[in-house]
């Protein structure tokens, strides 16, 4: 059964040097409040895994961790929408492991499923060959990627029941299931916490057995106080 806790306690689960996976795509389905809690905590030397950074413009979401210089390595398809991530990368303060989106997803899936590696033709014939082993199977060339195991996953959910079952609306699902499978500790920011049974079985996207902690999303007023000037930008993206 998942434990419902406060934001500060939840972020104390993230330790220096952890590999942290974060849901979201250009801000959609991103756990803004968990990220802001992690920024406030100031945990350093993190390795982040996501498909991309947040939407272009003022720093919100995962870019805030780069802005606060908490990230030593970023695994993603690109980081071009975050000025802070670009600054950290080109300034030599942060390593970026450029990995195609689908490959990020499959590496997470492989970690959750206990598989030994991912073979993908994506990237064959490109500069990705410089860092990845290449093998031939049945006459076709593939790049070999190790599974992407996470210490912690931070996930956004539309609803969570008190057991930890999650309903995630539409495209906000993105890579949340793969993150939950690949992580030792799963922390969820839920817009709403409901009683067990209030989420129909067919609507459960991530089962409670995969979820460790739930943080109930802040009210609009509380969110505004915490996020300050970032509120205008995040309000446009948050699915509430």
Short mmCIF file of C-alpha atoms in Angstrom, two decimals:
data_model
loop_
_atom_site.label_atom_id
_atom_site.label_comp_id
_atom_site.label_asym_id
_atom_site.label_seq_id
_atom_site.Cartn_x
_atom_site.Cartn_y
_atom_site.Cartn_z
CA UNK A 1 0.00 0.00 0.00
CA UNK A 2 1.38 3.40 -0.99
CA UNK A 3 2.06 5.95 1.71
CA UNK A 4 0.59 9.46 1.42
CA UNK A 5 3.22 11.94 2.59
CA UNK A 6 4.12 15.62 2.46
CA UNK A 7 6.32 17.07 -0.27
CA UNK A 8 9.39 17.60 1.90
CA UNK A 9 9.33 14.02 3.19
CA UNK A 10 8.88 12.71 -0.33
CA UNK A 11 11.90 14.58 -1.64
CA UNK A 12 14.03 13.26 1.22
CA UNK A 13 13.87 9.92 -0.61
CA UNK A 14 16.12 11.40 -3.33
CA UNK A 15 19.78 11.16 -2.39
CA UNK A 16 22.92 12.77 -3.77
CA UNK A 17 24.13 10.94 -6.87
CA UNK A 18 20.78 9.21 -7.55
CA UNK A 19 19.50 8.37 -11.02
CA UNK A 20 16.09 10.05 -11.21
CA UNK A 21 13.50 9.50 -13.95
CA UNK A 22 10.89 12.22 -14.49
CA UNK A 23 7.65 11.94 -16.46
CA UNK A 24 6.50 14.54 -18.95
CA UNK A 25 6.93 15.72 -22.51
CA UNK A 26 7.59 19.43 -23.04
CA UNK A 27 5.91 20.03 -19.69
CA UNK A 28 2.80 17.94 -20.31
CA UNK A 29 2.43 15.34 -17.57
CA UNK A 30 5.39 16.73 -15.65
CA UNK A 31 5.34 16.67 -11.81
CA UNK A 32 6.09 20.37 -11.32
CA UNK A 33 5.55 20.37 -7.57
CA UNK A 34 7.83 17.39 -6.95
CA UNK A 35 10.50 19.05 -9.05
CA UNK A 36 10.17 22.31 -7.14
CA UNK A 37 10.45 20.33 -3.90
CA UNK A 38 13.66 18.76 -5.18
CA UNK A 39 14.98 22.20 -6.18
CA UNK A 40 14.23 23.47 -2.67
CA UNK A 41 16.03 20.46 -1.18
CA UNK A 42 19.08 21.18 -3.35
CA UNK A 43 20.23 17.56 -3.81
CA UNK A 44 23.31 17.55 -6.07
CA UNK A 45 25.05 15.30 -8.60
CA UNK A 46 21.83 13.86 -9.99
CA UNK A 47 21.52 11.88 -13.20
CA UNK A 48 18.21 12.76 -14.86
CA UNK A 49 16.37 10.58 -17.34
CA UNK A 50 13.46 11.93 -19.39
CA UNK A 51 12.62 12.11 -23.07
CA UNK A 52 13.10 15.90 -23.41
CA UNK A 53 13.24 19.03 -21.29
CA UNK A 54 10.23 21.29 -20.67
CA UNK A 55 8.56 23.69 -23.11
CA UNK A 56 10.58 26.61 -24.53
CA UNK A 57 10.70 29.86 -22.59
CA UNK A 58 10.97 30.53 -18.88
CA UNK A 59 12.50 27.65 -16.95
CA UNK A 60 9.94 25.29 -15.47
CA UNK A 61 9.97 21.59 -14.68
CA UNK A 62 13.17 19.62 -15.24
CA UNK A 63 14.99 22.71 -16.46
CA UNK A 64 14.75 24.13 -12.95
CA UNK A 65 17.07 21.37 -11.70
CA UNK A 66 19.61 22.32 -14.37
CA UNK A 67 19.18 25.99 -13.49
CA UNK A 68 19.97 25.15 -9.87
CA UNK A 69 23.06 23.17 -10.96
CA UNK A 70 21.85 19.93 -9.40
CA UNK A 71 22.37 17.76 -12.48
CA UNK A 72 25.67 16.13 -13.41
CA UNK A 73 24.27 14.04 -16.28
CA UNK A 74 21.13 14.20 -18.39
CA UNK A 75 19.84 11.24 -20.45
CA UNK A 76 17.35 12.47 -23.06
CA UNK A 77 16.68 12.81 -26.77
CA UNK A 78 17.40 16.53 -26.62
CA UNK A 79 17.70 19.40 -24.14
CA UNK A 80 17.32 22.25 -26.60
CA UNK A 81 14.16 23.72 -25.08
CA UNK A 82 15.86 24.54 -21.77
CA UNK A 83 18.26 27.51 -21.74
CA UNK A 84 19.65 26.36 -18.39
CA UNK A 85 20.33 22.84 -19.66
CA UNK A 86 22.09 24.25 -22.71
CA UNK A 87 24.18 26.56 -20.53
CA UNK A 88 25.19 23.71 -18.23
CA UNK A 89 26.01 21.43 -21.18
CA UNK A 90 28.03 23.89 -23.25
CA UNK A 91 29.72 25.18 -20.11
CA UNK A 92 31.01 21.69 -19.34
CA UNK A 93 29.13 21.42 -16.05
CA UNK A 94 26.69 18.73 -17.18
CA UNK A 95 27.10 15.69 -19.39
CA UNK A 96 24.29 14.93 -21.83
CA UNK A 97 23.83 11.37 -23.05
CA UNK A 98 21.80 11.97 -26.21
CA UNK A 99 19.53 8.96 -26.64
CA UNK A 100 16.59 8.68 -29.07
CA UNK A 101 13.18 8.90 -27.37
CA UNK A 102 12.12 5.37 -28.25
CA UNK A 103 15.44 4.04 -27.03
CA UNK A 104 15.02 5.79 -23.68
CA UNK A 105 11.63 4.11 -23.33
CA UNK A 106 12.96 0.67 -24.27
CA UNK A 107 15.92 0.99 -21.89
CA UNK A 108 13.51 1.76 -19.04
CA UNK A 109 11.30 -1.16 -20.08
CA UNK A 110 14.31 -3.48 -20.19
CA UNK A 111 15.28 -2.47 -16.65
CA UNK A 112 11.77 -3.12 -15.37
CA UNK A 113 11.46 -6.43 -17.20
CA UNK A 114 14.86 -7.73 -16.12
CA UNK A 115 16.24 -7.85 -19.66
CA UNK A 116 19.96 -7.70 -20.33
CA UNK A 117 20.11 -5.14 -23.12
CA UNK A 118 18.24 -3.33 -25.87
CA UNK A 119 19.12 -3.89 -29.53
CA UNK A 120 17.91 -1.11 -31.82
CA UNK A 121 18.63 -0.12 -35.41
CA UNK A 122 17.98 3.52 -34.49
CA UNK A 123 21.25 5.42 -34.70
CA UNK A 124 23.12 2.97 -36.90
CA UNK A 125 25.25 4.98 -39.30
CA UNK A 126 25.25 8.08 -37.06
CA UNK A 127 27.57 9.50 -34.40
CA UNK A 128 25.80 7.31 -31.83
CA UNK A 129 27.99 4.48 -33.10
CA UNK A 130 30.98 6.19 -31.49
CA UNK A 131 29.80 5.29 -27.99
CA UNK A 132 27.60 2.24 -28.48
CA UNK A 133 28.55 -1.33 -29.28
CA UNK A 134 27.26 -2.47 -32.67
CA UNK A 135 26.24 -6.04 -33.41
CA UNK A 136 24.76 -7.90 -36.36
CA UNK A 137 21.77 -10.20 -36.00
CA UNK A 138 20.09 -11.97 -38.92
CA UNK A 139 21.92 -9.76 -41.38
CA UNK A 140 20.93 -6.46 -39.77
CA UNK A 141 23.04 -4.08 -37.67
CA UNK A 142 21.94 -2.91 -34.24
CA UNK A 143 23.27 -0.66 -31.49
CA UNK A 144 23.40 -2.16 -27.99
CA UNK A 145 22.13 -0.17 -25.00
CA UNK A 146 22.16 -1.22 -21.37
CA UNK A 147 18.90 -1.17 -19.37
CA UNK A 148 18.25 2.16 -17.64
CA UNK A 149 17.70 1.38 -13.97
CA UNK A 150 16.47 4.23 -11.74
CA UNK A 151 16.87 4.91 -8.06
CA UNK A 152 13.78 7.13 -8.02
CA UNK A 153 10.93 7.94 -10.43
CA UNK A 154 8.89 11.14 -10.13
CA UNK A 155 5.52 10.75 -11.84
CA UNK A 156 2.47 12.95 -12.37
CA UNK A 157 -0.98 11.36 -12.05
CA UNK A 158 -4.49 12.68 -12.52
CA UNK A 159 -5.87 10.58 -9.66
CA UNK A 160 -4.40 8.20 -7.11
CA UNK A 161 -6.35 6.03 -4.72
CA UNK A 162 -5.10 5.31 -1.23
CA UNK A 163 -3.63 1.98 -2.32
CA UNK A 164 -1.56 3.71 -4.98
CA UNK A 165 -3.49 2.77 -8.12
CA UNK A 166 -3.11 5.57 -10.66
CA UNK A 167 -5.39 7.04 -13.28
CA UNK A 168 -3.43 9.17 -15.74
CA UNK A 169 -5.37 11.10 -18.33
CA UNK A 170 -4.66 10.96 -22.06
CA UNK A 171 -1.23 11.86 -23.35
CA UNK A 172 -0.03 12.83 -19.86
CA UNK A 173 0.74 9.10 -19.51
CA UNK A 174 3.88 9.46 -21.70
CA UNK A 175 6.67 7.34 -20.10
CA UNK A 176 5.19 7.08 -16.60
CA UNK A 177 4.57 3.31 -16.67
CA UNK A 178 8.09 2.58 -17.89
CA UNK A 179 9.50 4.83 -15.16
CA UNK A 180 7.48 3.06 -12.48
CA UNK A 181 8.72 -0.33 -13.64
CA UNK A 182 12.37 0.75 -13.78
CA UNK A 183 12.62 2.54 -10.40
CA UNK A 184 13.44 1.30 -6.91
CA UNK A 185 11.30 4.09 -5.40
CA UNK A 186 8.26 5.61 -7.13
CA UNK A 187 6.92 8.99 -5.96
CA UNK A 188 3.68 10.29 -7.44
CA UNK A 189 2.28 13.80 -7.55
CA UNK A 190 -1.48 13.35 -7.84
CA UNK A 191 -3.98 16.06 -8.65
CA UNK A 192 -6.49 14.22 -6.48
CA UNK A 193 -6.33 11.41 -3.92
CA UNK A 194 -9.48 9.28 -3.78
CA UNK A 195 -10.74 6.24 -1.92
CA UNK A 196 -9.94 2.72 -3.05
CA UNK A 197 -12.59 1.72 -5.60
CA UNK A 198 -13.19 5.26 -6.89
CA UNK A 199 -10.95 4.53 -9.87
CA UNK A 200 -12.53 1.92 -12.11
CA UNK A 201 -10.28 -1.13 -12.66
CA UNK A 202 -10.22 -0.51 -16.41
CA UNK A 203 -9.00 3.06 -15.77
CA UNK A 204 -5.97 2.03 -13.67
CA UNK A 205 -2.88 2.75 -15.75
CA UNK A 206 -0.25 2.03 -13.09
CA UNK A 207 -1.13 -0.49 -10.35
CA UNK A 208 -0.54 0.42 -6.73
CA UNK A 209 2.00 -2.37 -6.26
CA UNK A 210 4.48 -0.21 -8.21
CA UNK A 211 3.88 2.98 -6.19
CA UNK A 212 5.65 3.82 -2.93
CA UNK A 213 4.68 7.38 -2.08
CA UNK A 214 1.92 9.82 -3.03
CA UNK A 215 1.99 13.59 -2.66
CA UNK A 216 -1.36 15.29 -3.10
CA UNK A 217 -1.10 18.24 -5.45
CA UNK A 218 -1.26 21.71 -3.96
CA UNK A 219 -4.23 23.99 -4.32
CA UNK A 220 -4.00 26.72 -6.93
CA UNK A 221 -3.22 29.33 -4.23
CA UNK A 222 -0.55 27.15 -2.59
CA UNK A 223 0.98 26.36 -5.97
CA UNK A 224 1.13 30.04 -6.81
CA UNK A 225 2.91 30.86 -3.53
CA UNK A 226 5.47 28.09 -4.06
CA UNK A 227 6.13 28.69 -7.75
CA UNK A 228 6.07 32.50 -7.66
CA UNK A 229 6.63 34.01 -11.11
CA UNK A 230 6.74 30.56 -12.68
CA UNK A 231 3.04 30.06 -11.96
CA UNK A 232 1.83 31.73 -15.15
CA UNK A 233 3.88 29.35 -17.27
CA UNK A 234 3.12 26.16 -15.36
CA UNK A 235 -0.59 26.86 -15.18
CA UNK A 236 -0.73 26.67 -18.96
CA UNK A 237 0.83 23.20 -18.92
CA UNK A 238 -0.44 21.49 -15.76
CA UNK A 239 -3.39 19.17 -16.22
CA UNK A 240 -5.49 19.95 -13.16
#
